[in-house]
């Protein structure tokens, strides 16, 4: 039996090639994809957008704003934030 490499997950592929009649070999022969962020905005801006949306949705849920006002506030504040973000990149 071969020794496994340190810090590498060892998988017994011979035992997992089939499951319920399906061949799973293709899933084990591929390398995992490297996920990279392709967001045009910074992480800080994304967090701020989430905070704005959360605050306004809570205001709408608890009746402090009606839906139209809440959505308009989200749109205005996020647009202002995005304008600042992209003005800094020019």
Coordinates of C-alpha atoms in Angstrom, one line a residue:
X1 CA 0.0 0.0 0.0
X2 CA 1.3 3.5 -0.9
X3 CA 1.9 6.0 1.8
X4 CA -0.2 9.1 1.5
X5 CA 1.3 12.6 1.2
X6 CA 1.3 14.7 4.3
X7 CA -1.6 17.1 4.7
X8 CA -3.5 15.5 1.8
X9 CA -6.9 14.0 2.1
X10 CA -6.7 10.3 1.3
X11 CA -9.7 8.8 -0.5
X12 CA -10.2 5.2 -1.2
X13 CA -11.4 5.6 -4.7
X14 CA -11.7 1.8 -5.3
X15 CA -14.5 1.7 -2.8
X16 CA -16.3 4.8 -4.1
X17 CA -16.3 4.1 -7.9
X18 CA -19.9 3.0 -7.8
X19 CA -22.8 4.0 -5.7
X20 CA -26.3 2.8 -6.2
X21 CA -25.3 1.6 -9.7
X22 CA -23.8 5.0 -10.8
X23 CA -20.1 5.3 -11.7
X24 CA -18.5 8.1 -9.7
X25 CA -15.0 7.9 -11.2
X26 CA -15.4 11.2 -13.1
X27 CA -15.9 13.1 -9.8
X28 CA -12.7 11.8 -8.3
X29 CA -10.5 12.2 -11.3
X30 CA -11.0 16.0 -11.6
X31 CA -9.1 18.5 -9.6
X32 CA -11.1 21.0 -7.5
X33 CA -11.8 24.4 -9.1
X34 CA -10.1 27.4 -7.7
X35 CA -12.8 30.0 -6.9
X36 CA -11.8 33.6 -7.3
X37 CA -13.9 36.6 -6.6
X38 CA -15.1 38.4 -9.7
X39 CA -17.1 41.1 -7.9
X40 CA -16.6 44.6 -9.3
X41 CA -16.9 46.1 -5.8
X42 CA -14.7 45.8 -2.8
X43 CA -15.5 43.5 0.1
X44 CA -16.0 46.5 2.3
X45 CA -18.6 47.9 -0.1
X46 CA -20.3 44.5 -0.3
X47 CA -20.6 44.4 3.5
X48 CA -22.0 48.0 3.6
X49 CA -24.6 47.1 1.0
X50 CA -25.6 44.1 3.1
X51 CA -25.9 46.3 6.2
X52 CA -28.0 48.9 4.4
X53 CA -30.4 46.2 3.0
X54 CA -30.7 44.5 6.4
X55 CA -31.5 47.7 8.2
X56 CA -34.1 48.7 5.6
X57 CA -35.7 45.3 5.5
X58 CA -36.0 45.3 9.2
X59 CA -37.6 48.7 9.0
X60 CA -40.1 47.4 6.5
X61 CA -40.8 44.2 8.4
X62 CA -41.5 46.1 11.7
X63 CA -43.6 48.7 10.0
X64 CA -41.3 51.7 10.5
X65 CA -41.3 52.2 6.7
X66 CA -43.6 51.0 4.0
X67 CA -42.2 48.8 1.3
X68 CA -41.9 51.5 -1.4
X69 CA -40.0 53.9 0.9
X70 CA -37.7 51.1 2.1
X71 CA -36.8 50.0 -1.4
X72 CA -36.3 53.6 -2.5
X73 CA -34.0 54.2 0.5
X74 CA -32.0 51.0 -0.3
X75 CA -31.7 52.1 -4.0
X76 CA -30.6 55.6 -3.1
X77 CA -28.1 54.6 -0.4
X78 CA -26.6 51.8 -2.5
X79 CA -26.3 54.0 -5.6
X80 CA -24.5 56.7 -3.6
X81 CA -22.1 54.0 -2.2
X82 CA -21.4 52.6 -5.7
X83 CA -20.9 56.1 -7.1
X84 CA -18.3 56.7 -4.4
X85 CA -16.7 53.3 -5.0
X86 CA -16.2 53.8 -8.7
X87 CA -15.3 57.5 -8.5
X88 CA -12.3 56.4 -6.3
X89 CA -11.2 53.9 -9.0
X90 CA -11.0 56.5 -11.8

